[in-house]
Amino acid sequence: MIWGFSRFIVEAYRKVSYSKLRKKDKILQKTVGDSTIMEVSGSGLTMGQRASCLPSTPEEEHKIVTDLRNESERCLKEGNLYFVISSRWFQRWERYVQMGTDENLNGDRSSDSGYSNEASSLMEERPGPIDNSDIVENGGDCDCKENNEIQLRRMLMEGQDYVLVTQGVWEKLHQWYGGGPALPRKMIVQGVYHRNFDVEVYPLCLNLIDSRDESQSIIRLSRKASVTELFQKVCALRGIEQDKARLWDYFNKRKHAQLLVSNKSLEEVNLQMDQDILLEQVDVHHSSRFGLDSAGNKLASVSLEHSGSSSAIARGPTLSNGHSSGHRSNLYPASYIGSGLTETDDGLDATSSSKKGEKVALAGLQNLGNTCFMNSALQCLVHTPPLMEYFLKDYKDEINTKNPLGMHGELAIAYGELLRKLCSAGRTAIAPRVFKGKLSRFAPQFGGYNQHDSQELLAFLLDGLHEDLNRVKQKPYIEMKDSNGRPDEEVSVECWRNHKARNDSVIVDVFQGQYKSTMVCPVCSTISITFDPFMYLSLPLPSTITRTMTVTVFYGDGSGLPMPYTVSLLKNGFCKDLLLALGRACSLKNDENLLLAEVFENKIYRYLEMPLEPLISIKDDEHIVAFRYPKKGMGKTKLVIFHRCPEKTASEYRKSGAKLFGTPLVTYLGEDQPSGADIVSAVFKVLSPFKKMYSSAKASIGKENGFSTDGLDLQCSSSDAQTVEKAELEGASSTDLSLPLLLTDDTLTSFTAFKKDTIFESGKILKVVLDWTDKEQELYDSSYLKDIPKVHKSGFVAKKTRQEAISLSSCLDAFLMEEPLGPDDMWYCPCCKEHRQAIKKLDLWMLPEIIVFHLKRFTYGRYLKNKIGTFVNFPIHNLDLSKYVMKKDGQSCVYELYAISNHYGELGGGHYTAYAKLIGENRWYHFDDSHVSPVDESDIKTSAAYLLFYKRVRTVSKAETREAW
C-alpha cells in the first residue's frame, strides 16, 4: 500500500523569510569581492538559486506536496516511479510544515536581514538537505556500491524506516532541499483476481555463478521482469552471446530446471531472493534443442511446467519420481496448472523417502527470504491429524475448479503436494518454492520478501483451501431470516443448514464452529440474535483491553473526606461498569448511590448519567469525580457549589478579580421548595469534613481506633467526634448567611445575593459560588478540593516484582465480554431505522473438531505495530470448554493441544517457529525453518505463543483419560 501523507489544516497565511538557513544545513559563506555567495553543501546549488525555488511559506510546501500526491493517486498504473526517503528526514519535514500552521507563530516578523528570536526559532525547524544515509548500505559509501548502484539496507519497514513518495513529490523536495541519494523504485501490479498496486522496494537479487571461471556476480531485476530480460542482462554482464548461454535454476547449488528464453516472469518460474543461477556456455551446433550436463551428456531441456499430472497429485500418496515427460491432466485449464518444479526441486530425492504408509512429517521447511511466518503456519496445519489424513487420500473429486471465490484448485493441489513431500522426505528439509509461488499469485499481500503475520496467512490458507475444495458446485441463493423470538435451537439449526448449503468442505468439517451473536440497540433496546460460523477465535489479551481509571469520590452528604480510587475496567466498557467497580472499591452501601461528573477548569463540565455511555468517551487526561449520597436523602433539587479565591483583599471578593479554584461540590436539597436558609445549611453540611478542627479530630480518632486517614470514610463513634458534629450543626443554625455565598448562572458570569427566606422552585439545579475569604481559609482545609488526580497519569508505571501471567480462560472471558461496537462498525437497527453503536455479546454455540486460538499480541498504530509479550498460561491437556458452550449436544468439550505457532522478538525483526506433536510418537518437536529437533513438553509453554491448535478429545472418562495419539 502506498504510504499517504498526513493532512494538516492550514490555519493562517504567514510569510517567513528564507534568506538565511540553519547552521545545521551546512551553509558555507564565500565572499567574492564585495558580494557574498551562500552555497548549500552537497546540493550543487548556491543559496540564491535554492531560495528562488522555495515556496514562500511552509503551508505552500505542504499544499504543493498534497496536490501532487492526490494527482498521483488518480493515475495509478504499473511502471509509475516512486522514491524511497528516510523517515527520519521526512518526519522532520512534516513537523516543519505542520509548525508553519501553529497559532503561536502568529505575529509580525522582521523582514530585515537579521533574525528575530521568533524567526530564529522557526528556522531551527527547517530540515536540511534530504539525507538517506541511514537507510542505504554503509551510508552510500562509493566503495560499497554494486554496479554503481546504491543499495537499500535489508529488513527496513515502511513508515518506520522509510516512506514512499511519488516522482513529482521527490522532484519538488529535491528542488527545494537537495541532498539524496535518489532511490527510485517502480510500481508493479500483483495478483490474479484482486490486482494490487505495490511499489517494489526490494527487487529480486540473484547470485549468478559463471561455470566458465566460477566467478560470481549479483543480478538485480524486478520479479516481474521476464526470463528474456534476465538473459539479456546476464549476457551483457558476462560478455556471452545469448544463443551460446544456458541458464539454470541453481537453487541450493543443484540444477533444478533450465531457464528458457520466454516472456514468463522471474516470479512465475519460482526464482527466490538471493538464490543462485548458473551460467553455462554451450556449442550452438550441438545444443539447439538439447544441452549437455557437466559430464558432457545430452540433457533434455526441462520446461517450467510441472512434470507430474495434477490429477495424479490429488489421487493419493503415490509420489512422482520426477522423470515424467511433462504430461498435464485435461482436468484443469493449461493456464492454471503447472507448479514449475518437481519434487526434487524442493529438496526431495528418492533416497530420503520414509517407509511406505508411514504418516510422519519430520522435514523442515527452508526459509525463502523472511518466510518463517509461512513455515510456522504450514507446520501447524501439516500436523493437524484430520487434514493430514484427508490430503494423503484421493481428494481429486472434491477439487472445485469453477468456484469464482476459489483458486481453480491450484492452492489445494499445491498444499497437498507439499504435505506429501513433507511426509515422504524423512528429515530432509523441503524448499516450498512452488507453494510460495501460488501463494504470491493468489494472495499478493504475501508476495515479496517482507515479514508477514502467520495468523493472516493461516486465515487466507484455510479460506482458500475451503473454496478450492468446496463440494457445493453451484451455491444457492438463501435469504436469511431474523430470529423473531424463535427458540435459539431452531434458529441455530436453520443458520447452520443454510451455511452448509453453500459451504461444504473438509475445512468446514474440521475447523468451523458456530457462535451466537446478540446485538442490543442502546436507544430502543431492540435485540437481534444471529448464529454465525467461525474458523478460529481471535482472543484479546486482558492487558490490551483493560484500562486503569482513577476517580475521586466525594461525600454529597458531608459524611467524610474525599478519596481517590483506582479501578481496572474493560476499555470498551460502560459507565455502569465504572459505577459498579467504584461501588466495590469504596464499599458503597445498598442504600447509597454514586453520581459521576467530569471536572474541567474548576467547573462541572458534564454529568455521566447514562449507564450505557461508553468509557472510551472518558480520556486519560480528564478529571472524573463521583458524589456519594444516601438514596433516601436525595431530593429533586440539585445544588452545585463552586469555589472562588479572591486575588486581592477579602473586602473585594465580590469584584471580578476573584477566580475559580478546586472541585465543585454537589449535593441535593431534600425540601420540596428549598429556601435560602436550606442552601446555607446544605453548604455548611457539605463543608463539615473539611473543617480543620473536625478533620484533625477524625484523624486522631481514626488513629486511636486503628484506621488510616488516607481517604477512608471514618465513622467517629467516640464522644469527642459527636461533640464536633454537634458544634457544626449548631454553627449552621446560628450563623445564618455568614458564609459569603452568591447565586450564579450557567455561565458563572452573573452573581446575585439572596436571603434566608428566599424560596426556590423545586427540581431546578441551583448554583452558588463560595468566596473563600481569610475567615474560610482559616476555618476549612481547602487542599482536599485541589489537585484531584487525572483518570490515568501518563508515564506512570507501577513497580512489579514479577509479571503476572494471563490465563487462556481470562482471554476467552474477555473475548465473550459484552462490549459496544466501535464508531466505524455501527449496526443498523431495524426498529430505529438508523445505524447505532450497538452493544454486542458473543457466545460459543457449537465447537469444531479443531479449534485455533489466535492471541492478539499486536497493537496497530499509524507507523508501526507494537507487540505485547505477556505470558499466557494455556493448558496442554484437558482444556475443558464446557462452561463456554451453550449447545449441549453430547459432544466432548475437552481438547488437547497439538501445535503452536510462536513469534519471537518485535515485529519486523521478529522470527516465527512452531511446536508440533508428532502423530504416533506422542512426542513434541520444534520446527525452526529447516531445523527440526525434539523438545520436552514442559518447554513448549512460552511467552512467544501466538497461535494455539487444539484437537477434540473424543472419549473422556470421569478420570479424564486422554485420547491416544
Short mmCIF file of C-alpha atoms in Angstrom, two decimals, residues 245-610:
data_model
loop_
_atom_site.label_atom_id
_atom_site.label_comp_id
_atom_site.label_asym_id
_atom_site.label_seq_id
_atom_site.Cartn_x
_atom_site.Cartn_y
_atom_site.Cartn_z
CA ALA A 245 24.27 -19.15 -22.97
CA ARG A 246 22.33 -21.60 -20.89
CA LEU A 247 20.88 -20.55 -17.54
CA TRP A 248 19.91 -22.94 -14.78
CA ASP A 249 17.78 -22.56 -11.71
CA TYR A 250 20.61 -23.44 -9.30
CA PHE A 251 18.71 -23.28 -6.01
CA ASN A 252 20.74 -24.81 -3.15
CA LYS A 253 23.63 -25.39 -5.60
CA ARG A 254 21.64 -28.01 -7.53
CA LYS A 255 20.34 -27.94 -11.08
CA HIS A 256 16.57 -27.91 -10.88
CA ALA A 257 15.35 -26.62 -14.24
CA GLN A 258 16.76 -24.91 -17.26
CA LEU A 259 15.54 -21.35 -17.71
CA LEU A 260 14.30 -20.94 -21.27
CA VAL A 261 14.01 -17.63 -23.06
CA SER A 262 10.37 -16.63 -22.67
CA ASN A 263 8.02 -13.89 -21.50
CA LYS A 264 7.41 -15.66 -18.20
CA SER A 265 8.27 -13.53 -15.21
CA LEU A 266 11.00 -14.45 -12.77
CA GLU A 267 8.29 -14.80 -10.14
CA GLU A 268 6.40 -17.32 -12.31
CA VAL A 269 9.47 -19.53 -12.65
CA ASN A 270 9.83 -19.54 -8.85
CA LEU A 271 13.17 -17.79 -8.54
CA GLN A 272 13.72 -16.67 -4.94
CA MET A 273 15.58 -13.81 -3.31
CA ASP A 274 19.36 -14.39 -3.02
CA GLN A 275 19.29 -17.76 -4.77
CA ASP A 276 21.91 -18.97 -7.24
CA ILE A 277 21.53 -19.21 -11.01
CA LEU A 278 24.13 -21.00 -13.11
CA LEU A 279 25.53 -19.80 -16.44
CA GLU A 280 26.96 -22.35 -18.87
CA GLN A 281 28.39 -21.84 -22.33
CA VAL A 282 27.39 -24.38 -24.96
CA ASP A 283 28.25 -25.15 -28.57
CA VAL A 284 25.35 -23.84 -30.64
CA HIS A 285 25.88 -26.55 -33.26
CA HIS A 286 25.11 -29.32 -30.78
CA SER A 287 22.62 -27.74 -28.42
CA SER A 288 19.86 -26.13 -30.40
CA ARG A 289 17.34 -28.34 -28.64
CA PHE A 290 19.39 -30.44 -26.24
CA GLY A 291 22.03 -29.32 -23.80
CA LEU A 292 24.92 -31.07 -22.12
CA ASP A 293 25.27 -31.65 -18.44
CA SER A 294 28.52 -31.09 -16.60
CA ALA A 295 29.71 -34.54 -17.71
CA GLY A 296 29.01 -33.82 -21.38
CA ASN A 297 25.88 -35.95 -21.59
CA LYS A 298 22.89 -34.87 -23.61
CA LEU A 299 20.18 -33.43 -21.41
CA ALA A 300 16.62 -32.60 -22.35
CA SER A 301 15.57 -29.05 -21.66
CA VAL A 302 13.13 -29.01 -18.79
CA SER A 303 10.18 -26.72 -19.28
CA LEU A 304 8.81 -24.86 -16.33
CA GLU A 305 5.55 -26.78 -16.21
CA HIS A 306 5.07 -29.46 -13.61
CA SER A 307 6.32 -32.87 -14.65
CA GLY A 308 3.54 -34.77 -12.92
CA SER A 309 -0.17 -34.56 -13.65
CA SER A 310 -2.29 -32.61 -11.26
CA SER A 311 -4.87 -35.34 -11.08
CA ALA A 312 -2.16 -37.77 -10.01
CA ILE A 313 -1.13 -35.37 -7.28
CA ALA A 314 -4.67 -35.29 -5.90
CA ARG A 315 -5.34 -39.02 -6.20
CA GLY A 316 -3.31 -40.31 -3.32
CA PRO A 317 0.02 -40.92 -1.67
CA THR A 318 1.93 -42.13 -4.78
CA LEU A 319 4.69 -39.65 -5.48
CA SER A 320 6.10 -38.76 -8.87
CA ASN A 321 9.69 -39.82 -9.36
CA GLY A 322 10.49 -36.67 -11.25
CA HIS A 323 11.08 -38.40 -14.59
CA SER A 324 7.73 -37.98 -16.33
CA SER A 325 7.57 -36.24 -19.66
CA GLY A 326 5.56 -33.22 -18.63
CA HIS A 327 2.08 -34.67 -19.14
CA ARG A 328 -0.65 -32.46 -17.80
CA SER A 329 -4.17 -33.57 -16.90
CA ASN A 330 -7.02 -32.28 -19.01
CA LEU A 331 -8.98 -31.69 -15.80
CA TYR A 332 -7.59 -28.19 -15.43
CA PRO A 333 -7.04 -25.33 -17.87
CA ALA A 334 -3.46 -25.10 -19.03
CA SER A 335 -3.24 -21.51 -17.79
CA TYR A 336 -3.85 -22.59 -14.23
CA ILE A 337 -1.80 -25.76 -13.76
CA GLY A 338 1.94 -26.09 -13.65
CA SER A 339 3.85 -25.63 -10.45
CA GLY A 340 7.13 -25.25 -12.27
CA LEU A 341 9.15 -27.73 -10.22
CA THR A 342 9.27 -31.42 -9.49
CA GLU A 343 9.68 -32.94 -6.08
CA THR A 344 13.44 -32.80 -6.47
CA ASP A 345 13.11 -29.06 -6.94
CA ASP A 346 12.08 -28.79 -3.30
CA GLY A 347 14.92 -30.80 -1.91
CA LEU A 348 13.34 -34.26 -2.03
CA ASP A 349 15.10 -37.24 -3.54
CA ALA A 350 14.19 -40.90 -3.74
CA THR A 351 16.65 -41.96 -1.07
CA SER A 352 15.14 -39.69 1.55
CA SER A 353 11.63 -41.09 1.46
CA SER A 354 10.32 -42.67 4.61
CA LYS A 355 8.75 -46.09 4.84
CA LYS A 356 5.66 -46.73 2.78
CA GLY A 357 2.42 -45.88 4.55
CA GLU A 358 4.12 -44.10 7.43
CA LYS A 359 2.46 -40.76 8.18
CA VAL A 360 5.42 -38.88 9.60
CA ALA A 361 6.31 -35.26 8.82
CA LEU A 362 9.68 -34.52 10.38
CA ALA A 363 11.07 -32.48 7.50
CA GLY A 364 11.78 -28.81 7.94
CA LEU A 365 10.87 -26.03 5.52
CA GLN A 366 13.63 -23.89 4.06
CA ASN A 367 13.39 -20.15 4.57
CA LEU A 368 12.99 -18.49 1.17
CA GLY A 369 13.56 -14.97 2.45
CA ASN A 370 11.52 -13.95 5.52
CA THR A 371 9.14 -16.88 5.00
CA CYS A 372 9.38 -18.13 8.59
CA PHE A 373 5.81 -16.87 9.12
CA MET A 374 4.64 -19.19 6.32
CA ASN A 375 6.73 -22.13 7.51
CA SER A 376 5.37 -21.83 11.04
CA ALA A 377 1.72 -21.82 9.96
CA LEU A 378 2.30 -24.65 7.46
CA GLN A 379 3.91 -26.93 10.03
CA CYS A 380 0.94 -26.44 12.36
CA LEU A 381 -1.51 -27.28 9.56
CA VAL A 382 0.53 -30.22 8.29
CA HIS A 383 0.41 -31.77 11.77
CA THR A 384 -3.36 -31.39 12.02
CA PRO A 385 -4.44 -35.07 12.05
CA PRO A 386 -7.73 -34.96 10.09
CA LEU A 387 -6.23 -32.62 7.49
CA MET A 388 -3.20 -34.86 7.01
CA GLU A 389 -5.42 -37.92 6.56
CA TYR A 390 -7.55 -36.07 4.00
CA PHE A 391 -4.67 -34.90 1.79
CA LEU A 392 -2.94 -38.28 1.87
CA LYS A 393 -6.04 -39.85 0.34
CA ASP A 394 -7.71 -39.34 -3.04
CA TYR A 395 -9.36 -35.91 -2.96
CA LYS A 396 -9.39 -35.07 -6.68
CA ASP A 397 -13.18 -35.44 -6.97
CA GLU A 398 -13.66 -32.66 -4.43
CA ILE A 399 -11.44 -30.11 -6.20
CA ASN A 400 -13.68 -27.27 -7.31
CA THR A 401 -12.20 -25.64 -10.41
CA LYS A 402 -15.20 -23.45 -11.19
CA ASN A 403 -15.67 -21.70 -7.86
CA PRO A 404 -15.28 -17.96 -8.54
CA LEU A 405 -14.23 -17.48 -4.91
CA GLY A 406 -11.51 -20.14 -5.15
CA MET A 407 -8.22 -20.52 -6.97
CA HIS A 408 -9.29 -23.14 -9.53
CA GLY A 409 -7.98 -25.87 -7.24
CA GLU A 410 -4.38 -24.72 -7.57
CA LEU A 411 -3.91 -23.82 -3.92
CA ALA A 412 -5.34 -27.13 -2.71
CA ILE A 413 -3.15 -29.07 -5.14
CA ALA A 414 -0.02 -27.13 -4.15
CA TYR A 415 -0.74 -27.66 -0.46
CA GLY A 416 -1.48 -31.37 -0.91
CA GLU A 417 1.71 -31.84 -2.92
CA LEU A 418 3.75 -30.05 -0.24
CA LEU A 419 2.20 -32.09 2.56
CA ARG A 420 3.06 -35.37 0.83
CA LYS A 421 6.61 -34.20 0.27
CA LEU A 422 6.96 -33.43 3.96
CA CYS A 423 5.58 -36.86 4.86
CA SER A 424 7.98 -38.59 2.45
CA ALA A 425 11.15 -36.57 2.90
CA GLY A 426 12.35 -38.12 6.12
CA ARG A 427 14.43 -35.41 7.75
CA THR A 428 15.43 -33.68 4.50
CA ALA A 429 14.32 -30.04 4.51
CA ILE A 430 11.89 -29.04 1.77
CA ALA A 431 12.02 -25.73 -0.09
CA PRO A 432 8.33 -24.72 -0.56
CA ARG A 433 9.02 -22.64 -3.66
CA VAL A 434 6.05 -23.89 -5.67
CA PHE A 435 3.67 -23.28 -2.79
CA LYS A 436 5.07 -19.78 -2.21
CA GLY A 437 4.67 -19.03 -5.93
CA LYS A 438 0.99 -20.00 -5.79
CA LEU A 439 0.56 -18.01 -2.61
CA SER A 440 2.10 -14.88 -4.13
CA ARG A 441 -0.01 -15.25 -7.25
CA PHE A 442 -3.35 -15.53 -5.50
CA ALA A 443 -2.51 -13.53 -2.36
CA PRO A 444 -0.10 -10.80 -3.49
CA GLN A 445 -0.11 -9.35 0.03
CA PHE A 446 2.21 -12.23 0.92
CA GLY A 447 4.44 -11.71 -2.11
CA GLY A 448 7.86 -10.14 -1.98
CA TYR A 449 10.35 -10.74 0.79
CA ASN A 450 8.99 -8.89 3.81
CA GLN A 451 7.98 -10.47 7.09
CA HIS A 452 4.24 -11.15 7.45
CA ASP A 453 1.83 -12.47 10.05
CA SER A 454 1.36 -16.23 10.47
CA GLN A 455 -2.26 -15.73 11.59
CA GLU A 456 -3.10 -13.69 8.49
CA LEU A 457 -1.56 -16.42 6.34
CA LEU A 458 -3.47 -19.11 8.21
CA ALA A 459 -6.76 -17.24 7.72
CA PHE A 460 -6.15 -16.91 3.97
CA LEU A 461 -4.98 -20.50 3.61
CA LEU A 462 -7.96 -22.02 5.44
CA ASP A 463 -10.38 -19.91 3.44
CA GLY A 464 -8.59 -20.65 0.16
CA LEU A 465 -8.45 -24.39 0.79
CA HIS A 466 -12.15 -24.35 1.68
CA GLU A 467 -13.15 -22.64 -1.57
CA ASP A 468 -10.87 -24.90 -3.66
CA LEU A 469 -12.40 -27.98 -2.02
CA ASN A 470 -15.98 -26.77 -1.69
CA ARG A 471 -18.26 -29.68 -2.52
CA VAL A 472 -21.01 -27.21 -3.48
CA LYS A 473 -20.51 -26.51 -7.17
CA GLN A 474 -23.46 -24.12 -7.54
CA LYS A 475 -24.16 -22.04 -4.47
CA PRO A 476 -27.91 -21.47 -3.98
CA TYR A 477 -29.31 -18.08 -3.03
CA ILE A 478 -30.66 -18.16 0.53
CA GLU A 479 -32.46 -15.28 2.18
CA MET A 480 -31.56 -15.07 5.84
CA LYS A 481 -34.43 -14.80 8.30
CA ASP A 482 -34.49 -12.88 11.54
CA SER A 483 -34.88 -14.82 14.78
CA ASN A 484 -38.17 -13.05 15.63
CA GLY A 485 -38.27 -14.54 19.11
CA ARG A 486 -37.91 -18.14 17.95
CA PRO A 487 -36.02 -20.61 20.18
CA ASP A 488 -32.24 -20.45 19.83
CA GLU A 489 -32.04 -24.15 18.95
CA GLU A 490 -34.36 -23.70 15.99
CA VAL A 491 -32.56 -20.60 14.68
CA SER A 492 -29.08 -22.10 15.09
CA VAL A 493 -30.00 -25.28 13.19
CA GLU A 494 -31.53 -23.20 10.39
CA CYS A 495 -28.43 -20.95 10.15
CA TRP A 496 -26.04 -23.91 10.09
CA ARG A 497 -28.14 -25.70 7.45
CA ASN A 498 -28.10 -22.57 5.29
CA HIS A 499 -24.35 -22.22 5.77
CA LYS A 500 -23.70 -25.85 4.78
CA ALA A 501 -25.91 -25.45 1.70
CA ARG A 502 -23.32 -23.00 0.35
CA ASN A 503 -20.15 -24.11 2.15
CA ASP A 504 -19.29 -27.79 2.47
CA SER A 505 -15.66 -28.88 2.59
CA VAL A 506 -13.15 -30.67 4.76
CA ILE A 507 -12.25 -27.27 6.23
CA VAL A 508 -15.85 -26.75 7.35
CA ASP A 509 -15.96 -30.29 8.72
CA VAL A 510 -12.79 -29.84 10.75
CA PHE A 511 -12.28 -26.16 11.59
CA GLN A 512 -15.64 -24.41 11.66
CA GLY A 513 -17.84 -23.92 14.68
CA GLN A 514 -20.76 -21.62 15.39
CA TYR A 515 -21.27 -18.74 17.78
CA LYS A 516 -24.30 -16.80 18.88
CA SER A 517 -24.19 -13.06 18.30
CA THR A 518 -26.54 -10.80 20.25
CA MET A 519 -26.97 -7.13 19.33
CA VAL A 520 -28.84 -4.67 21.58
CA CYS A 521 -29.77 -1.20 20.38
CA PRO A 522 -28.66 1.36 23.00
CA VAL A 523 -31.61 3.62 22.11
CA CYS A 524 -34.69 1.41 21.69
CA SER A 525 -33.30 -1.79 23.29
CA THR A 526 -34.20 -3.86 20.22
CA ILE A 527 -32.50 -7.27 20.38
CA SER A 528 -31.21 -9.09 17.31
CA ILE A 529 -29.81 -12.62 17.52
CA THR A 530 -27.85 -14.33 14.74
CA PHE A 531 -25.80 -17.53 14.55
CA ASP A 532 -22.59 -17.23 12.55
CA PRO A 533 -19.77 -19.66 11.68
CA PHE A 534 -16.20 -19.16 12.86
CA MET A 535 -12.93 -20.79 11.75
CA TYR A 536 -10.68 -19.54 14.57
CA LEU A 537 -11.07 -17.33 17.64
CA SER A 538 -9.02 -14.14 17.95
CA LEU A 539 -8.68 -13.61 21.69
CA PRO A 540 -7.69 -10.23 23.13
CA LEU A 541 -5.17 -10.26 25.93
CA PRO A 542 -6.76 -8.65 29.00
CA SER A 543 -3.81 -6.27 29.24
CA THR A 544 -4.76 -4.90 25.82
CA ILE A 545 -8.44 -4.41 26.58
CA THR A 546 -8.35 -3.06 30.12
CA ARG A 547 -7.55 0.35 31.47
CA THR A 548 -6.98 1.69 34.93
CA MET A 549 -9.15 4.66 35.88
CA THR A 550 -8.77 6.89 38.92
CA VAL A 551 -11.91 8.61 40.22
CA THR A 552 -12.14 10.80 43.32
CA VAL A 553 -15.22 10.06 45.45
CA PHE A 554 -16.76 12.98 47.38
CA TYR A 555 -19.45 12.66 50.04
CA GLY A 556 -22.52 14.61 48.97
CA ASP A 557 -23.97 14.45 52.46
CA GLY A 558 -20.81 15.72 54.17
CA SER A 559 -20.14 12.45 55.99
CA GLY A 560 -16.48 12.00 55.02
CA LEU A 561 -13.40 13.27 53.26
CA PRO A 562 -12.85 12.73 49.52
CA MET A 563 -10.81 9.74 48.46
CA PRO A 564 -9.33 8.75 45.04
CA TYR A 565 -9.92 5.14 43.96
CA THR A 566 -8.17 3.38 41.08
CA VAL A 567 -10.08 0.58 39.37
CA SER A 568 -9.38 -1.67 36.38
CA LEU A 569 -12.03 -1.91 33.64
CA LEU A 570 -12.50 -3.10 30.08
CA LYS A 571 -11.64 -0.37 27.61
CA ASN A 572 -14.89 -0.99 25.76
CA GLY A 573 -16.97 -0.99 28.93
CA PHE A 574 -19.65 1.46 30.03
CA CYS A 575 -20.21 3.96 32.79
CA LYS A 576 -22.34 1.37 34.60
CA ASP A 577 -19.20 -0.82 34.82
CA LEU A 578 -17.25 2.09 36.29
CA LEU A 579 -20.00 2.70 38.86
CA LEU A 580 -20.02 -0.97 39.87
CA ALA A 581 -16.22 -1.06 40.22
CA LEU A 582 -16.20 2.17 42.23
CA GLY A 583 -19.00 0.88 44.44
CA ARG A 584 -16.96 -2.19 45.29
CA ALA A 585 -13.80 -0.14 45.87
CA CYS A 586 -15.41 2.38 48.24
CA SER A 587 -17.70 -0.16 49.96
CA LEU A 588 -20.85 1.55 48.73
CA LYS A 589 -23.87 0.54 50.79
CA ASN A 590 -27.12 -0.77 49.33
CA ASP A 591 -28.95 2.42 50.30
CA GLU A 592 -26.38 4.70 48.58
CA ASN A 593 -25.89 5.99 45.04
CA LEU A 594 -22.99 7.45 43.05
CA LEU A 595 -23.17 10.34 40.59
CA LEU A 596 -20.31 10.64 38.06
CA ALA A 597 -19.16 14.00 36.74
CA GLU A 598 -16.26 15.47 34.78
CA VAL A 599 -14.48 18.48 36.23
CA PHE A 600 -12.90 20.89 33.77
CA GLU A 601 -11.47 24.30 34.64
CA ASN A 602 -12.95 24.05 38.14
CA LYS A 603 -16.46 23.56 36.78
CA ILE A 604 -18.76 20.60 36.25
CA TYR A 605 -18.27 20.06 32.53
CA ARG A 606 -20.78 17.20 32.23
CA TYR A 607 -22.60 14.57 34.25
CA LEU A 608 -22.10 10.94 33.22
CA GLU A 609 -25.63 9.83 33.98
CA MET A 610 -26.18 7.45 31.02
#
